[in-house]
């Protein structure tokens, strides 16, 4: 069975600082990997996805993530955080043949200090 | 604007009452999902449907039922609500078929309180 771990429940960074949110997954084959963002009172919005090919994927809002098979990780990064990035971030893993069902991590809440 | 519409946006319900949460999508996605989101527990899949006419159980299906009479609608029913079903419920859809795994599109959620 697939699983996702987001080790950091809450992260605080200063505006303009760099950001890295950690995600570790467990799955026997090549996974489908996603990062979603959830603003207060809203549903989840896709930031980026990895299916195959280039292990560094670019997403919306200046985010990127790198798939590292050897570390079973898919960490999300942004070089310079903006106050509007404050939200909750979810990593998710999907399995081939699982018709779209994804397993979500418990989320990381990002606070941005002025 | 294309997307997922959930109704109601919030509801307070007495325990023991029956409640149906509505979900409609206009993207013609074949797969749809219901999740509940609870503090500290992340998103947990309740039920899903790979295509119209089929449904499946997720991680926490007990106390909930779904139907998928057509592509667009995927209602979630609580037959007899209990306080532990107090949660935020999200409906999602994806354009996924058997071997593929496309990202999911989410509604804005229904905040349900059972008293």
CSV table of C-alpha atoms in Angstrom, one decimal:
chain,number,residue,atom,x,y,z
A,1,UNK,CA,0.0,0.0,0.0
A,2,UNK,CA,1.2,3.5,-0.7
A,3,UNK,CA,1.7,6.1,2.0
A,4,UNK,CA,3.0,9.6,2.4
A,5,UNK,CA,4.8,11.3,5.3
A,6,UNK,CA,5.1,15.0,5.7
A,7,UNK,CA,7.5,15.3,8.7
A,8,UNK,CA,6.9,18.9,9.4
A,9,UNK,CA,3.5,19.8,10.8
A,10,UNK,CA,4.2,23.6,10.9
A,11,UNK,CA,6.9,25.7,9.3
A,12,UNK,CA,7.5,29.4,9.8
A,13,UNK,CA,9.7,31.4,7.4
A,14,UNK,CA,10.3,35.1,6.8
A,15,UNK,CA,9.0,36.8,3.7
A,16,UNK,CA,11.7,36.6,1.0
A,17,UNK,CA,13.4,33.6,2.5
A,18,UNK,CA,13.7,30.3,0.8
A,19,UNK,CA,11.3,27.4,1.5
A,20,UNK,CA,11.6,23.6,1.5
A,21,UNK,CA,8.7,21.4,2.5
A,22,UNK,CA,9.5,17.8,3.0
A,23,UNK,CA,7.6,14.8,1.6
A,24,UNK,CA,8.5,11.1,1.8
A,25,UNK,CA,6.5,8.4,0.2
A,26,UNK,CA,6.3,4.7,0.3
A,27,UNK,CA,5.4,2.8,-2.9
A,28,UNK,CA,7.0,-0.2,-4.6
A,29,UNK,CA,7.1,1.1,-8.2
A,30,UNK,CA,7.4,4.5,-9.8
A,31,UNK,CA,4.8,6.7,-8.1
A,32,UNK,CA,2.7,9.5,-9.3
A,33,UNK,CA,3.4,12.5,-7.0
A,34,UNK,CA,1.5,15.7,-6.4
A,35,UNK,CA,1.7,18.8,-4.3
A,36,UNK,CA,-1.5,20.7,-3.4
A,37,UNK,CA,-2.0,23.9,-1.6
A,38,UNK,CA,-5.1,24.8,0.5
A,39,UNK,CA,-5.9,28.3,1.5
A,40,UNK,CA,-8.3,28.8,4.5
A,41,UNK,CA,-11.9,28.0,3.7
A,42,UNK,CA,-11.0,26.6,0.3
A,43,UNK,CA,-10.4,23.3,-1.4
A,44,UNK,CA,-7.1,22.0,-2.5
A,45,UNK,CA,-5.4,23.3,-5.6
A,46,UNK,CA,-2.8,21.5,-7.6
A,47,UNK,CA,0.7,23.1,-7.5
A,48,UNK,CA,2.6,20.5,-9.5
A,49,UNK,CA,2.8,16.9,-10.4
A,50,UNK,CA,5.4,14.3,-11.3
A,51,UNK,CA,4.6,11.3,-13.5
A,52,UNK,CA,7.9,10.5,-15.3
A,53,UNK,CA,10.9,12.1,-17.0
A,54,UNK,CA,12.7,15.1,-15.6
A,55,UNK,CA,12.9,14.7,-11.9
A,56,UNK,CA,12.8,18.5,-11.3
A,57,UNK,CA,9.2,19.7,-12.0
A,58,UNK,CA,8.0,23.3,-12.1
A,59,UNK,CA,4.7,24.3,-10.9
A,60,UNK,CA,2.5,27.3,-10.5
A,61,UNK,CA,3.2,30.3,-8.2
A,62,UNK,CA,7.0,29.8,-8.5
A,63,UNK,CA,7.1,26.4,-6.8
A,64,UNK,CA,9.2,23.5,-7.9
A,65,UNK,CA,9.8,20.0,-6.6
A,66,UNK,CA,12.4,17.3,-7.1
A,67,UNK,CA,11.8,13.6,-7.2
A,68,UNK,CA,14.6,11.6,-5.6
A,69,UNK,CA,14.0,7.9,-6.0
A,70,UNK,CA,16.9,6.9,-3.8
A,71,UNK,CA,15.5,8.9,-0.9
A,72,UNK,CA,11.8,8.3,-1.7
A,73,UNK,CA,11.3,12.0,-1.4
A,74,UNK,CA,9.5,14.7,-3.3
A,75,UNK,CA,10.3,17.9,-1.5
A,76,UNK,CA,8.7,21.2,-2.5
A,77,UNK,CA,10.8,24.3,-2.8
A,78,UNK,CA,10.4,28.0,-3.5
A,79,UNK,CA,13.4,30.4,-3.6
A,80,UNK,CA,11.6,33.4,-2.2
A,81,UNK,CA,8.4,33.1,-0.2
A,82,UNK,CA,5.7,35.7,-0.4
A,83,UNK,CA,3.1,36.5,2.3
A,84,UNK,CA,0.4,35.1,0.1
A,85,UNK,CA,2.1,31.7,0.2
A,86,UNK,CA,0.8,31.2,3.8
A,87,UNK,CA,-1.4,28.1,3.5
A,88,UNK,CA,-1.5,24.4,4.1
A,89,UNK,CA,0.4,22.2,1.8
A,90,UNK,CA,-0.3,18.6,1.0
A,91,UNK,CA,1.8,16.0,-0.7
A,92,UNK,CA,0.0,13.1,-2.3
A,93,UNK,CA,1.1,9.8,-4.0
A,94,UNK,CA,-0.9,7.9,-6.6
A,95,UNK,CA,-0.4,4.4,-7.9
A,96,UNK,CA,-0.5,3.2,-11.5
A,97,UNK,CA,-3.6,1.2,-12.0
A,98,UNK,CA,-5.4,2.9,-9.1
A,99,UNK,CA,-7.6,5.0,-11.3
A,100,UNK,CA,-6.9,8.3,-9.7
A,101,UNK,CA,-7.0,7.4,-6.0
A,102,UNK,CA,-4.3,9.3,-4.2
A,103,UNK,CA,-3.0,9.0,-0.7
A,104,UNK,CA,-2.5,12.3,1.0
A,105,UNK,CA,0.0,13.3,3.7
A,106,UNK,CA,-1.3,15.1,6.8
A,107,UNK,CA,-0.2,18.4,5.5
A,108,UNK,CA,2.3,21.1,6.5
A,109,UNK,CA,1.0,24.5,7.6
A,110,UNK,CA,3.2,27.4,6.4
A,111,UNK,CA,3.3,30.7,8.2
A,112,UNK,CA,5.1,33.6,6.6
A,113,UNK,CA,6.5,36.3,8.9
A,114,UNK,CA,6.7,39.9,7.6
B,1,UNK,CA,-16.3,28.8,-14.6
B,2,UNK,CA,-15.7,25.1,-14.9
B,3,UNK,CA,-15.2,23.2,-11.7
B,4,UNK,CA,-16.8,21.4,-8.8
B,5,UNK,CA,-19.8,22.8,-6.9
B,6,UNK,CA,-20.6,21.5,-3.4
B,7,UNK,CA,-23.8,22.3,-1.5
B,8,UNK,CA,-24.5,23.3,1.2
B,9,UNK,CA,-21.4,25.3,2.1
B,10,UNK,CA,-22.1,24.6,5.8
B,11,UNK,CA,-24.8,22.9,7.9
B,12,UNK,CA,-25.6,22.2,11.5
B,13,UNK,CA,-27.5,19.0,11.9
B,14,UNK,CA,-29.0,17.1,14.8
B,15,UNK,CA,-27.7,13.7,15.6
B,16,UNK,CA,-29.8,10.9,14.0
B,17,UNK,CA,-30.9,13.0,11.1
B,18,UNK,CA,-30.3,12.1,7.5
B,19,UNK,CA,-28.2,14.4,5.4
B,20,UNK,CA,-27.1,14.5,1.7
B,21,UNK,CA,-24.2,16.5,0.6
B,22,UNK,CA,-24.3,17.4,-3.0
B,23,UNK,CA,-21.5,17.5,-5.5
B,24,UNK,CA,-21.6,18.4,-9.2
B,25,UNK,CA,-18.8,18.8,-11.7
B,26,UNK,CA,-19.0,20.2,-15.2
B,27,UNK,CA,-15.6,19.0,-16.4
B,28,UNK,CA,-16.9,15.6,-17.6
B,29,UNK,CA,-14.3,13.9,-15.4
B,30,UNK,CA,-14.9,10.1,-15.1
B,31,UNK,CA,-13.6,9.7,-11.5
B,32,UNK,CA,-15.1,11.4,-8.4
B,33,UNK,CA,-14.2,11.2,-4.7
B,34,UNK,CA,-15.4,12.2,-1.3
B,35,UNK,CA,-13.0,13.1,1.5
B,36,UNK,CA,-13.3,14.2,5.0
B,37,UNK,CA,-10.7,16.6,6.5
B,38,UNK,CA,-10.1,16.6,10.2
B,39,UNK,CA,-7.5,18.5,12.2
B,40,UNK,CA,-4.4,16.3,12.5
B,41,UNK,CA,-5.7,13.6,10.3
B,42,UNK,CA,-5.3,15.1,6.9
B,43,UNK,CA,-7.6,14.0,4.1
B,44,UNK,CA,-9.3,10.6,4.3
B,45,UNK,CA,-11.1,9.0,1.4
B,46,UNK,CA,-14.7,8.0,2.2
B,47,UNK,CA,-15.9,6.7,-1.1
B,48,UNK,CA,-15.0,7.0,-4.8
B,49,UNK,CA,-16.4,6.4,-8.2
B,50,UNK,CA,-14.2,5.5,-11.2
B,51,UNK,CA,-17.1,6.0,-13.6
B,52,UNK,CA,-20.8,6.6,-13.7
B,53,UNK,CA,-22.6,3.5,-12.3
B,54,UNK,CA,-19.8,2.3,-10.2
B,55,UNK,CA,-18.7,3.2,-6.6
B,56,UNK,CA,-16.1,1.9,-4.2
B,57,UNK,CA,-15.2,2.2,-0.6
B,58,UNK,CA,-12.3,4.3,0.6
B,59,UNK,CA,-10.5,4.4,3.9
B,60,UNK,CA,-13.4,5.5,6.2
B,61,UNK,CA,-16.7,4.4,4.5
B,62,UNK,CA,-18.8,3.5,7.5
B,63,UNK,CA,-21.9,5.6,8.1
B,64,UNK,CA,-21.7,7.0,4.5
B,65,UNK,CA,-23.2,6.0,1.2
B,66,UNK,CA,-22.8,7.4,-2.3
B,67,UNK,CA,-24.4,7.0,-5.7
B,68,UNK,CA,-23.2,7.8,-9.2
B,69,UNK,CA,-26.2,7.9,-11.5
B,70,UNK,CA,-24.5,10.1,-14.1
B,71,UNK,CA,-21.1,11.6,-14.8
B,72,UNK,CA,-21.7,15.0,-13.2
B,73,UNK,CA,-23.3,14.2,-9.8
B,74,UNK,CA,-21.9,12.3,-6.8
B,75,UNK,CA,-24.0,12.9,-3.7
B,76,UNK,CA,-22.8,11.7,-0.3
B,77,UNK,CA,-25.5,10.6,2.2
B,78,UNK,CA,-25.2,10.3,6.0
B,79,UNK,CA,-28.1,8.0,6.8
B,80,UNK,CA,-28.2,8.7,10.5
B,81,UNK,CA,-25.7,11.4,11.5
B,82,UNK,CA,-23.5,11.0,14.6
B,83,UNK,CA,-21.2,13.7,16.2
B,84,UNK,CA,-18.1,11.9,15.1
B,85,UNK,CA,-19.1,12.8,11.5
B,86,UNK,CA,-18.5,16.5,12.3
B,87,UNK,CA,-15.9,17.4,9.7
B,88,UNK,CA,-15.2,19.3,6.5
B,89,UNK,CA,-16.2,17.3,3.5
B,90,UNK,CA,-14.5,17.8,0.2
B,91,UNK,CA,-15.7,16.4,-3.2
B,92,UNK,CA,-13.1,16.0,-5.9
B,93,UNK,CA,-12.9,14.8,-9.5
B,94,UNK,CA,-10.2,13.7,-11.9
B,95,UNK,CA,-9.9,12.7,-15.5
B,96,UNK,CA,-8.4,9.3,-14.6
B,97,UNK,CA,-8.9,5.9,-16.2
B,98,UNK,CA,-7.5,2.5,-15.2
B,99,UNK,CA,-3.8,2.9,-15.6
B,100,UNK,CA,-3.5,6.7,-15.4
B,101,UNK,CA,-3.4,8.9,-12.3
B,102,UNK,CA,-4.4,12.4,-13.0
B,103,UNK,CA,-4.5,15.2,-10.4
B,104,UNK,CA,-7.7,15.9,-8.6
B,105,UNK,CA,-9.8,19.0,-8.7
B,106,UNK,CA,-11.5,20.0,-5.5
B,107,UNK,CA,-14.6,21.8,-4.4
B,108,UNK,CA,-14.6,24.4,-1.7
B,109,UNK,CA,-16.0,22.0,0.9
B,110,UNK,CA,-19.0,21.5,3.1
B,111,UNK,CA,-18.6,22.3,6.8
B,112,UNK,CA,-20.8,19.9,8.7
B,113,UNK,CA,-21.5,20.0,12.5
B,114,UNK,CA,-23.5,17.2,14.1
B,115,UNK,CA,-24.9,18.1,17.5
